[in-house]
Coordinates of C-alpha atoms in Angstrom, one line a residue:
M140 CA -11.8 -18.4 -35.2
Q141 CA -10.1 -18.6 -39.0
K142 CA -10.2 -15.5 -40.8
I143 CA -9.1 -14.9 -44.6
V144 CA -5.7 -13.6 -45.0
A145 CA -5.0 -10.9 -47.2
L146 CA -5.3 -10.6 -50.8
N147 CA -3.4 -11.9 -52.8
P148 CA -2.4 -8.7 -55.0
L149 CA -2.1 -11.2 -58.2
L150 CA -5.1 -12.7 -57.6
V151 CA -7.3 -9.3 -57.3
A152 CA -5.5 -8.3 -59.9
M153 CA -6.3 -11.5 -62.1
A154 CA -9.9 -11.5 -61.0
F155 CA -10.4 -7.9 -61.8
A156 CA -8.4 -8.6 -65.5
V157 CA -10.4 -11.0 -66.8
T158 CA -13.3 -9.9 -66.3
T159 CA -13.2 -6.7 -68.8
T160 CA -10.8 -7.2 -71.8
G161 CA -7.6 -8.2 -73.0
V162 CA -6.1 -11.8 -71.3
W163 CA -8.5 -14.5 -72.7
G164 CA -10.3 -12.4 -75.4
E165 CA -12.0 -9.3 -75.5
T166 CA -14.3 -9.7 -73.0
A167 CA -14.3 -12.7 -71.4
L168 CA -17.1 -14.4 -70.2
P169 CA -18.2 -15.1 -66.4
S170 CA -17.0 -18.9 -66.4
S171 CA -13.7 -18.5 -68.9
A172 CA -12.6 -16.0 -65.8
A173 CA -13.3 -18.0 -63.4
T174 CA -12.5 -21.5 -65.4
E175 CA -8.9 -19.5 -65.5
I176 CA -8.2 -18.3 -62.0
I177 CA -9.0 -22.4 -60.6
V178 CA -6.1 -23.5 -63.4
H179 CA -3.7 -21.2 -61.7
I180 CA -4.4 -21.8 -58.3
D181 CA -4.4 -25.6 -58.7
R182 CA -0.7 -25.5 -60.5
Q183 CA 0.1 -23.7 -57.6
F184 CA -1.5 -25.9 -54.6
A185 CA -2.9 -28.9 -56.3
R186 CA -0.3 -31.3 -55.6
D187 CA 0.0 -30.4 -51.5
Q188 CA -2.6 -32.6 -50.1
S189 CA -1.8 -31.9 -46.5
V190 CA -3.7 -29.7 -44.5
E191 CA -1.9 -26.8 -44.2
G192 CA -1.5 -27.0 -48.1
M193 CA -5.5 -27.8 -48.6
E194 CA -5.3 -24.6 -46.5
Q195 CA -3.7 -22.7 -48.6
H196 CA -5.1 -24.4 -51.9
I197 CA -8.6 -22.6 -49.9
T198 CA -7.7 -19.3 -49.4
A199 CA -6.3 -18.5 -52.6
L200 CA -9.5 -19.7 -54.2
L201 CA -11.2 -18.1 -52.0
Q202 CA -9.7 -14.3 -52.4
S203 CA -10.5 -14.4 -56.0
A204 CA -13.9 -15.3 -54.9
T205 CA -13.9 -12.2 -53.7
A206 CA -12.7 -10.3 -56.3
F207 CA -14.4 -11.0 -58.2
Y208 CA -17.6 -10.6 -55.5
A209 CA -16.3 -6.8 -55.5
K210 CA -16.9 -6.1 -59.1
E211 CA -20.2 -7.5 -58.7
D212 CA -19.4 -10.8 -60.3
Y213 CA -21.5 -13.5 -58.4
A214 CA -21.7 -15.3 -61.1
S215 CA -17.7 -16.3 -61.4
A216 CA -17.9 -16.5 -57.5
I217 CA -20.3 -18.9 -57.5
I218 CA -18.0 -21.0 -60.0
I219 CA -14.6 -20.5 -57.8
H220 CA -17.2 -21.3 -54.7
D221 CA -18.5 -24.2 -56.4
D222 CA -14.8 -25.8 -57.3
I223 CA -14.5 -25.4 -53.8
D224 CA -16.9 -27.6 -53.1
R225 CA -16.6 -30.0 -55.4
R226 CA -13.1 -31.1 -54.5
F227 CA -13.1 -30.5 -51.1
G228 CA -16.9 -30.9 -49.7
K229 CA -15.8 -34.8 -49.0
E230 CA -13.0 -33.4 -46.6
K231 CA -13.7 -34.6 -42.5
N232 CA -10.9 -32.9 -41.3
E233 CA -12.3 -30.1 -39.1
K234 CA -10.2 -27.4 -40.3
I235 CA -11.5 -27.8 -44.4
R236 CA -14.8 -28.4 -43.5
A237 CA -14.5 -25.1 -41.9
W238 CA -13.7 -23.6 -45.2
V239 CA -15.7 -25.1 -47.0
L240 CA -18.7 -24.3 -45.1
T241 CA -17.3 -20.5 -45.3
A242 CA -16.9 -21.0 -49.3
L243 CA -20.7 -22.2 -49.1
G244 CA -22.2 -19.1 -47.2
E245 CA -20.2 -17.5 -49.0
K246 CA -22.4 -18.5 -52.2
V247 CA -25.4 -17.8 -50.3
L248 CA -24.5 -14.6 -50.1
A249 CA -23.8 -14.3 -54.1
L250 CA -27.2 -15.8 -54.6
I251 CA -29.0 -13.3 -52.7
R252 CA -27.1 -10.8 -54.7
Q253 CA -28.1 -12.3 -57.9
K254 CA -32.5 -13.0 -56.3
E255 CA -31.3 -16.3 -56.8
W256 CA -34.2 -17.2 -54.7
K257 CA -34.6 -20.6 -55.0
Q258 CA -31.2 -22.0 -55.4
E259 CA -30.8 -19.6 -52.6
E260 CA -33.4 -21.6 -50.2
A261 CA -32.0 -24.6 -51.5
L262 CA -29.1 -24.6 -50.8
W263 CA -29.4 -22.9 -46.8
E264 CA -31.1 -25.5 -46.2
S265 CA -28.7 -28.5 -47.4
I266 CA -25.8 -26.3 -45.8
R267 CA -28.0 -26.4 -42.6
Q268 CA -28.6 -29.8 -42.8
D269 CA -25.3 -31.1 -43.8
F270 CA -23.3 -28.6 -41.2
G271 CA -25.6 -28.3 -38.7
K272 CA -25.4 -32.3 -36.9
D273 CA -21.5 -31.3 -36.6
T274 CA -20.7 -30.6 -33.0
R275 CA -17.1 -29.5 -33.9
L276 CA -16.5 -25.8 -32.1
L277 CA -14.5 -24.6 -35.4
V278 CA -17.9 -25.6 -37.8
R279 CA -19.9 -24.9 -34.9
A280 CA -19.0 -21.0 -34.6
R281 CA -18.4 -20.9 -38.4
L282 CA -22.2 -22.0 -39.6
A283 CA -23.5 -19.7 -36.0
E284 CA -21.2 -16.8 -38.1
V285 CA -23.0 -17.6 -41.9
F286 CA -26.4 -17.2 -40.1
F287 CA -25.5 -14.2 -39.5
R288 CA -24.4 -12.7 -42.3
R289 CA -27.2 -14.3 -44.3
A290 CA -29.8 -12.9 -41.7
F291 CA -27.0 -9.9 -42.5
F292 CA -27.4 -9.5 -46.5
S293 CA -31.1 -10.2 -46.2
H294 CA -31.6 -7.1 -43.9
Q295 CA -29.8 -5.3 -46.6
G296 CA -31.8 -6.3 -49.5
W297 CA -34.2 -5.6 -48.1
D298 CA -36.0 -9.5 -47.4
W299 CA -36.5 -9.0 -43.7
Q300 CA -38.9 -11.7 -43.5
T301 CA -35.6 -14.0 -44.2
A302 CA -33.2 -11.9 -42.1
I303 CA -35.3 -12.1 -38.9
A304 CA -36.7 -16.6 -39.8
T305 CA -32.1 -16.9 -39.9
A306 CA -31.8 -14.7 -36.6
N307 CA -34.6 -16.9 -35.3
D308 CA -32.8 -20.1 -35.9
A309 CA -29.7 -19.3 -35.0
A310 CA -31.0 -18.2 -32.0
A311 CA -32.7 -21.7 -31.4
R312 CA -30.2 -23.2 -32.1
F313 CA -26.9 -21.4 -30.9
G314 CA -28.9 -20.0 -27.7
K315 CA -27.6 -22.3 -26.0
D316 CA -24.0 -22.5 -26.6
K317 CA -21.6 -21.8 -23.9
N318 CA -18.5 -20.8 -26.0
P319 CA -17.7 -17.5 -27.1
A320 CA -16.5 -18.0 -30.3
V321 CA -20.5 -18.9 -31.4
R322 CA -21.9 -17.0 -29.2
Q323 CA -20.6 -13.9 -30.6
W324 CA -22.7 -14.4 -33.9
V325 CA -26.2 -14.9 -31.8
A326 CA -25.9 -11.6 -30.8
A327 CA -25.4 -9.9 -33.6
A328 CA -27.4 -12.8 -36.0
L329 CA -30.0 -11.2 -32.9
Y330 CA -29.3 -7.2 -33.3
V331 CA -30.3 -7.6 -37.5
K332 CA -33.5 -9.2 -36.4
G333 CA -34.0 -5.9 -34.4
G334 CA -32.9 -4.0 -37.3
A335 CA -35.5 -5.8 -40.0
I336 CA -38.1 -5.5 -37.2
N337 CA -37.3 -1.6 -37.5
W338 CA -37.5 -1.6 -41.0
Q339 CA -40.5 -4.2 -41.8
K340 CA -42.6 -2.8 -39.5
K341 CA -45.1 -5.6 -39.5
T342 CA -47.0 -5.2 -36.8
S343 CA -49.5 -2.4 -35.1
N344 CA -46.7 -3.1 -32.4
W345 CA -43.2 -3.6 -34.0
Y346 CA -42.1 -0.5 -31.6
E347 CA -42.1 -2.5 -28.5
E348 CA -41.1 -5.6 -30.8
E349 CA -37.7 -4.4 -32.0
A350 CA -37.0 -3.2 -27.8
K351 CA -37.6 -6.5 -27.3
V352 CA -35.4 -8.1 -29.0
Y353 CA -32.7 -5.7 -28.2
R354 CA -33.6 -6.6 -24.3
D355 CA -33.8 -10.4 -25.1
I356 CA -30.1 -9.0 -26.4
D357 CA -29.0 -7.9 -23.0
A358 CA -30.6 -10.7 -20.9
R359 CA -29.0 -13.3 -23.0
F360 CA -25.3 -12.0 -23.1
G361 CA -25.2 -9.4 -20.4
K362 CA -22.8 -11.1 -18.5
D363 CA -20.9 -12.7 -21.2
T364 CA -16.7 -11.5 -20.5
D365 CA -16.5 -12.1 -24.7
A366 CA -15.4 -8.5 -26.2
D367 CA -16.9 -9.8 -30.0
T368 CA -20.2 -10.9 -27.6
R369 CA -20.3 -7.3 -25.6
Y370 CA -20.0 -5.1 -28.6
W371 CA -23.3 -6.7 -30.0
V372 CA -24.6 -6.0 -26.3
I373 CA -23.7 -2.1 -25.9
R374 CA -25.1 -2.1 -29.4
A375 CA -28.4 -3.6 -28.8
L376 CA -28.4 -1.0 -25.4
L377 CA -28.0 2.2 -27.8
Q378 CA -30.9 1.1 -29.9
L379 CA -33.4 1.3 -26.9
T380 CA -32.4 4.7 -26.2
D381 CA -34.1 5.5 -29.4
N382 CA -37.0 4.0 -28.1
N383 CA -37.3 5.0 -25.1
M384 CA -36.5 8.7 -24.5
M385 CA -37.3 8.7 -21.4
Q386 CA -34.9 6.0 -20.2
A387 CA -32.1 7.2 -22.7
G388 CA -29.8 8.6 -19.8
D389 CA -30.0 5.7 -17.4
I390 CA -29.0 2.9 -20.7
C391 CA -26.3 5.6 -21.5
R392 CA -24.9 5.3 -17.7
E393 CA -26.0 2.0 -17.4
I394 CA -23.1 1.5 -20.5
D395 CA -20.7 3.2 -18.9
R396 CA -21.3 1.7 -15.8
R397 CA -20.7 -2.3 -17.1
Y398 CA -17.8 -1.2 -20.1
G399 CA -16.5 1.9 -18.8
D400 CA -13.2 0.2 -17.4
D401 CA -13.0 -2.1 -20.2
A402 CA -9.3 -2.1 -22.3
S403 CA -10.8 -3.4 -25.9
P404 CA -10.2 0.2 -28.2
E405 CA -14.1 -1.5 -29.9
I406 CA -15.9 -0.6 -26.7
R407 CA -14.3 2.0 -25.6
A408 CA -15.3 3.5 -28.6
L409 CA -19.0 2.5 -27.7
V410 CA -18.6 4.3 -24.2
I411 CA -18.4 7.5 -25.7
Q412 CA -20.6 6.9 -27.9
A413 CA -23.1 6.1 -25.6
L414 CA -22.1 9.0 -23.4
L415 CA -22.6 11.5 -26.0
T416 CA -25.7 9.9 -26.9
L417 CA -26.3 10.5 -23.1
I418 CA -25.4 14.5 -24.2
S419 CA -27.9 14.0 -27.2
H420 CA -30.6 13.4 -24.6
A421 CA -30.0 16.6 -22.0
H422 CA -32.7 17.7 -22.4
S423 CA -33.8 16.9 -19.3
G424 CA -31.9 19.1 -17.7
N425 CA -30.3 16.6 -15.2
V426 CA -26.9 16.0 -17.2
D427 CA -24.1 18.3 -16.9
I428 CA -23.0 18.5 -20.6
D429 CA -19.6 20.3 -20.0
A430 CA -18.6 17.5 -17.4
V431 CA -19.6 15.5 -19.9
Y432 CA -17.1 16.2 -22.6
A433 CA -14.6 17.1 -20.0
D434 CA -14.8 13.4 -18.9
I435 CA -14.8 11.9 -21.8
E436 CA -11.4 13.6 -22.9
R437 CA -9.8 12.8 -19.1
R438 CA -10.8 8.9 -19.6
F439 CA -10.0 8.5 -23.0
G440 CA -8.4 11.6 -24.9
N441 CA -4.9 9.4 -24.6
D442 CA -6.3 6.7 -25.9
P443 CA -4.5 5.8 -28.8
S444 CA -6.8 3.4 -31.0
P445 CA -7.8 4.3 -34.0
Q446 CA -11.4 3.3 -33.0
V447 CA -11.3 6.0 -30.4
R448 CA -9.9 8.9 -31.6
V449 CA -12.2 7.9 -34.2
M450 CA -15.0 8.7 -31.7
L451 CA -13.5 11.5 -30.0
A452 CA -13.2 13.3 -32.9
Q453 CA -16.4 12.8 -33.7
A454 CA -16.9 14.6 -29.9
L455 CA -15.5 17.4 -30.9
I456 CA -18.2 17.5 -34.1
Q457 CA -21.1 17.0 -31.9
K458 CA -19.7 20.0 -29.8
S459 CA -19.7 22.1 -32.3
K460 CA -23.0 22.1 -33.5
A461 CA -24.6 23.4 -30.2
L462 CA -22.2 26.5 -30.8
Y463 CA -23.9 29.5 -32.1
E464 CA -20.4 31.9 -33.2
P465 CA -18.6 31.0 -36.6
E466 CA -15.6 31.7 -34.8
A467 CA -15.9 29.1 -31.5
K468 CA -16.7 26.4 -34.3
I469 CA -14.0 26.8 -36.8
A470 CA -11.8 26.7 -33.7
I471 CA -12.9 23.3 -32.9
Y472 CA -12.8 22.0 -36.1
D473 CA -9.3 24.0 -36.7
A474 CA -8.5 21.8 -33.1
I475 CA -9.6 18.2 -35.0
V476 CA -7.1 18.5 -38.1
Q477 CA -4.2 20.0 -36.1
R478 CA -4.8 16.7 -33.3
F479 CA -6.2 13.8 -36.0
G480 CA -5.0 15.7 -39.1
A481 CA -2.4 13.3 -39.6
D482 CA -3.9 9.9 -38.8
D483 CA -4.2 7.1 -41.3
A484 CA -7.9 5.5 -41.0
Q485 CA -9.9 5.8 -43.3
E486 CA -12.3 6.3 -41.2
M487 CA -10.5 9.7 -39.7
R488 CA -9.9 10.6 -42.9
T489 CA -13.4 10.8 -43.7
I490 CA -14.3 12.8 -40.8
I491 CA -11.0 15.4 -41.4
F492 CA -12.7 15.8 -45.2
D493 CA -16.2 16.3 -43.6
T494 CA -14.6 18.7 -41.0
L495 CA -12.9 20.8 -44.0
F496 CA -15.8 20.3 -46.5
T497 CA -18.7 20.9 -44.6
Y498 CA -18.0 22.4 -41.6
K499 CA -15.7 24.7 -41.5
L500 CA -16.5 26.0 -44.9
R501 CA -20.0 26.1 -43.7
A502 CA -19.2 28.4 -40.9
L503 CA -16.8 30.8 -43.2
M504 CA -19.4 31.9 -45.1
G505 CA -20.6 35.3 -44.8
R506 CA -17.6 36.8 -42.4
E507 CA -15.0 38.8 -43.7
A508 CA -12.9 38.4 -46.2
Q509 CA -14.4 35.2 -47.3
E510 CA -13.3 34.6 -50.7
K511 CA -9.6 34.1 -48.9
N512 CA -11.1 32.3 -46.5
L513 CA -12.4 29.8 -48.4
L514 CA -9.4 30.0 -50.8
A515 CA -7.1 28.4 -47.5
V516 CA -9.4 26.0 -46.7
Y517 CA -9.7 24.7 -50.3
D518 CA -6.6 24.7 -50.4
D519 CA -5.8 22.6 -47.5
I520 CA -8.2 20.0 -48.4
L521 CA -6.2 19.1 -51.9
Q522 CA -2.9 19.5 -50.1
R523 CA -4.5 16.1 -47.3
F524 CA -7.1 14.4 -50.3
G525 CA -5.9 15.4 -53.8
D526 CA -4.9 11.4 -54.0
D527 CA -7.1 9.7 -51.9
P528 CA -8.0 6.5 -53.5
T529 CA -11.0 6.7 -51.4
P530 CA -13.7 6.2 -54.5
D531 CA -16.4 8.9 -52.0
I532 CA -14.0 10.8 -51.5
Q533 CA -12.7 11.0 -55.0
A534 CA -16.1 12.6 -55.5
Q535 CA -16.7 14.7 -53.3
M536 CA -12.6 16.1 -54.7
V537 CA -14.6 16.7 -58.1
G538 CA -16.8 19.5 -55.8
V539 CA -13.5 20.8 -54.0
R540 CA -12.3 21.3 -57.3
A541 CA -15.1 22.9 -58.9
D542 CA -16.1 25.0 -55.8
R543 CA -12.2 26.9 -55.5
N544 CA -12.7 27.6 -58.9
A545 CA -16.1 29.8 -58.2
V546 CA -14.1 31.5 -55.2
L547 CA -11.3 32.2 -58.1
I548 CA -13.5 33.6 -60.1
H549 CA -14.2 36.2 -57.3
L550 CA -11.1 36.6 -56.5
G551 CA -10.6 37.8 -59.9
N552 CA -7.4 35.2 -61.0
I553 CA -10.1 33.0 -63.0
T554 CA -11.5 35.0 -65.7
T555 CA -11.9 32.6 -68.5
A556 CA -13.5 29.2 -68.9
A557 CA -10.4 27.1 -70.1
P558 CA -9.4 26.1 -66.9
L559 CA -12.7 25.1 -66.0
L560 CA -13.3 23.3 -68.9
A561 CA -9.8 20.8 -69.4
E562 CA -11.3 19.9 -65.6
I563 CA -14.1 17.9 -67.4
E564 CA -12.1 16.0 -69.8
G565 CA -11.0 13.2 -67.1
L566 CA -15.0 13.5 -65.6
A567 CA -16.5 10.6 -68.9
N568 CA -15.3 7.9 -67.0
A569 CA -16.4 8.6 -63.3
D570 CA -18.7 7.8 -61.4
E571 CA -22.0 8.6 -61.1
K572 CA -22.1 10.6 -58.3
A573 CA -18.7 12.0 -58.5
R574 CA -20.8 13.2 -62.6
E575 CA -23.4 14.7 -60.2
I576 CA -21.2 17.4 -58.5
F577 CA -19.2 17.9 -60.8
A578 CA -22.2 19.5 -63.3
D579 CA -23.6 21.4 -60.0
S580 CA -20.2 22.7 -59.5
L581 CA -19.9 23.9 -63.0
R582 CA -23.3 25.5 -62.8
R583 CA -21.9 28.0 -59.9
N584 CA -19.1 28.1 -61.1
A585 CA -21.0 29.5 -64.5
L586 CA -23.0 32.0 -62.1
A587 CA -19.7 33.1 -60.1
M588 CA -19.2 34.0 -64.4
I589 CA -22.3 35.5 -64.8
E590 CA -21.7 38.1 -61.2
Q591 CA -18.5 38.8 -62.6
D592 CA -20.5 40.2 -66.2
K593 CA -18.8 37.4 -68.5
I594 CA -21.4 35.6 -70.0
L595 CA -19.8 34.4 -72.7
E596 CA -17.2 32.7 -70.1
A597 CA -20.9 31.5 -68.3
I598 CA -22.3 29.8 -72.3
A599 CA -19.0 28.3 -72.5
I600 CA -19.7 26.4 -69.2
Y601 CA -22.6 26.1 -70.3
A602 CA -22.0 24.4 -73.6
A603 CA -19.5 21.5 -72.0
L604 CA -22.0 20.8 -69.5
K605 CA -24.3 20.1 -72.4
T606 CA -21.5 18.8 -74.0
R607 CA -20.1 16.1 -72.7
L608 CA -22.7 15.3 -69.7
G609 CA -26.0 16.7 -72.3
G610 CA -27.0 12.9 -73.2
D611 CA -26.9 11.1 -69.3
R612 CA -30.2 10.2 -68.4
N613 CA -29.0 11.4 -64.4
S614 CA -32.0 13.6 -63.1
T615 CA -29.9 15.6 -60.9
I616 CA -27.3 16.0 -63.9
E617 CA -30.5 17.4 -65.7
S618 CA -31.6 19.3 -62.5
S619 CA -28.3 21.1 -63.3
S620 CA -27.9 21.9 -66.8
F621 CA -31.6 22.8 -66.9
A622 CA -31.8 25.3 -63.8
L623 CA -28.1 26.9 -65.1
K624 CA -29.6 27.2 -68.9
G625 CA -32.5 29.2 -67.0
Q626 CA -30.2 31.2 -64.4
L627 CA -28.0 32.0 -67.9
S628 CA -30.6 33.1 -70.7
Y629 CA -32.4 35.5 -67.8
A630 CA -28.9 36.6 -66.8
M631 CA -28.5 37.1 -71.0
G632 CA -32.1 39.0 -71.3
V633 CA -30.8 41.0 -68.3
K634 CA -28.0 42.3 -70.1
T635 CA -29.3 42.3 -73.2
A636 CA -32.7 44.4 -71.5
M637 CA -30.4 47.4 -70.2
L638 CA -28.3 47.9 -72.9
V639 CA -31.9 48.7 -75.3
S640 CA -33.0 50.2 -72.8
A641 CA -30.2 52.8 -73.0
A642 CA -30.0 53.1 -76.1
Q643 CA -26.7 51.2 -76.1
S644 CA -28.2 48.8 -79.9
R645 CA -24.8 49.1 -81.3
A646 CA -23.6 47.1 -78.3
E647 CA -26.4 44.9 -78.1
K648 CA -26.0 43.8 -81.4
E649 CA -22.1 43.2 -80.5
F650 CA -23.6 41.0 -77.7
W651 CA -25.9 39.0 -80.1
K652 CA -22.7 38.8 -82.3
N653 CA -20.1 37.2 -80.3
I654 CA -21.9 34.4 -79.3
D655 CA -22.6 33.7 -82.4
Q656 CA -19.4 33.9 -83.4
R657 CA -17.7 31.6 -80.4
F658 CA -20.6 29.1 -80.3
A659 CA -21.2 27.4 -83.3
A660 CA -25.5 26.7 -83.5
N661 CA -27.4 23.8 -82.2
E662 CA -30.6 22.9 -80.4
F663 CA -29.0 23.7 -76.6
I664 CA -27.4 26.7 -78.4
D665 CA -30.3 27.7 -79.7
E666 CA -33.0 27.0 -77.2
L667 CA -30.0 29.5 -74.8
I668 CA -30.7 32.3 -76.8
A669 CA -34.4 32.1 -78.0
E670 CA -35.2 32.0 -74.3
A671 CA -32.9 35.0 -73.5
M672 CA -34.4 37.1 -76.4
Y673 CA -37.7 36.5 -75.1
Y674 CA -36.7 37.5 -71.8
Q675 CA -35.3 40.5 -73.0
G676 CA -38.4 41.3 -74.9
Q677 CA -40.5 40.9 -71.3
L678 CA -38.5 43.0 -69.2
L679 CA -39.0 45.3 -71.4
I680 CA -42.6 45.3 -71.5
S681 CA -43.0 48.6 -69.9
Q682 CA -41.2 50.2 -73.3
P683 CA -44.0 48.4 -75.7
E684 CA -42.0 49.7 -78.7
L685 CA -39.0 48.5 -77.5
A686 CA -40.6 44.7 -76.6
I687 CA -42.0 44.4 -80.2
N688 CA -38.7 45.1 -81.6
S689 CA -37.2 42.3 -79.5
A690 CA -40.0 40.4 -80.1
K691 CA -39.6 40.4 -83.7
N692 CA -35.8 39.7 -83.6
L693 CA -36.6 36.5 -82.3
I694 CA -39.3 36.2 -84.5
R695 CA -36.9 36.6 -87.2
R696 CA -34.1 35.0 -85.9
F697 CA -35.9 31.6 -85.1
E698 CA -39.2 31.2 -87.1
A699 CA -37.9 28.0 -89.2
S700 CA -36.6 26.5 -85.9
K701 CA -37.7 23.0 -85.7
Y702 CA -36.8 22.8 -82.4
G703 CA -40.4 22.6 -79.9
V704 CA -39.4 25.1 -77.5
I705 CA -38.2 27.3 -80.0
K706 CA -41.0 27.2 -81.5
S707 CA -43.6 27.8 -78.5
L708 CA -41.6 31.3 -78.0
V709 CA -41.4 32.2 -81.9
K710 CA -45.6 31.7 -81.0
E711 CA -45.6 33.7 -77.6
S712 CA -43.8 36.1 -79.3
K713 CA -46.4 36.4 -82.1
E714 CA -48.8 36.7 -79.4
L715 CA -46.9 39.6 -78.0
I716 CA -46.8 41.6 -80.9
E717 CA -50.3 41.6 -81.4
T718 CA -51.3 42.1 -77.9
L719 CA -49.2 45.2 -77.1
S720 CA -49.8 46.4 -80.8
S721 CA -54.0 46.3 -79.4
G722 CA -52.8 48.3 -76.3
K723 CA -53.4 44.9 -74.0
R724 CA -51.4 44.2 -71.2
P725 CA -49.6 40.6 -72.1
K726 CA -50.3 37.5 -69.8
P727 CA -46.8 36.0 -68.6
N728 CA -45.2 33.6 -70.5
S729 CA -46.3 29.7 -69.9
V730 CA -43.3 28.5 -71.5
L731 CA -40.7 30.6 -69.3
F732 CA -42.8 31.4 -66.4
G733 CA -46.2 28.0 -66.1
D734 CA -49.2 28.0 -67.0

């Protein structure tokens, strides 16, 4: 089948540039951006009207459309799709016809992303009519693929009815086709249908309807020899293991019996997945788990293909989850990193990252010399993944660096907030996930400072969190900030209450003075201090005279405050003085402790 070649870096760079600034105006409109790209490509290819020349022309345009699509600039992508149809839509050559169909199929997906349902439906019907009668293999195979992609993207957009209808249409239209290039997409579309039924849950017997789809895929395509088609058959059978717990073991063994000797890397990886599924359903006691793991290693251990190596690593991770001793788990994690750590495949790099950052760090918790062991793992992660361009890993690396800082705080290697705050400078343009991770990691850094009795440094971290991320309306970031304020104000209240109770009033006054000198007064600093002073009073209730003095100090400092939370604390403090002065027992504070 035809495939679009690797993206031309120049065209991708142009597509990205024209959707931002500085190339065709301060902020180029989608139409002008796409038009400039089209003009540029025309200069390169328009003169060559041979089939090969037209293919290169269309491919270049599709590359640019893909770049726009990647930036979610669907309007610009559609302009390019329309240009391809306008220029080449009347061509009769089979190859060019298939390329035009590709462009229109991509336009369908862009319209789905834009939720332009009426336009999408009209275009879809046009594609079915204009290309549905073309019996040439290249066009027919491409049309089958377009059917699959529409079903898949509709499923992703939660439009399960359209996904199911498109898959049914594909099966009716192409189901009897004998060519593997067509059959693989029918199997794929039906697989999507099964997932859509699962999500839709429209009828009371959806469970059986879903299983029926997967059994139908096996019945239709189970004897196919084409690897791409067999791939979807195995995926369908694996789905049946979820739908039929009692027969899961038999299904997994059947997959191994049929496809265990297959040479295709994708199929071999799925066979390993089937064997791991067999292990996960070994509750009936008729599976020798150790023997299955050994069989996987014996048959697939020397396979160099990335797909198989990923599954071998997954097998070791699954094996580790059944172990109880941390040392045994750590030994497996170390073996995974040693064996697969140099692999370049992105999926494997993600597994190695998770092995270190999630599994190994978790196993190390609570062991002797914990901080030094943890620090070694963090350093290994930084060395391996510090420059990794993958967005998900880079977002996690924000947390790795911040968590490493918490370890250094415990070890006494970091005694001020300065090196922690330096890392927040580059966060302004970070994605939302990175900001969430960093906010929670900063909170843990502040708690580590509190544990080392470095409360002023913890306040500096809190102030940075509020200043740099306080305007972010993200609920996760707000939660981290709110939690830290409560933990920090309580720690401040405990520290000062202990000083007051020990008759160290000078030290207590010095504590508040140091805060005032270091941090400029503003709403969040004032709230933090007011809550801390109120906690102090609450903690001194068993010594009424000291508690009354604490409440008076809060009132004296904040009675003129305009901030709502502080006003409530001033009111509560006055009530506390009145209650304690009358010899009564005060109620729990409604602001800090809830109603």
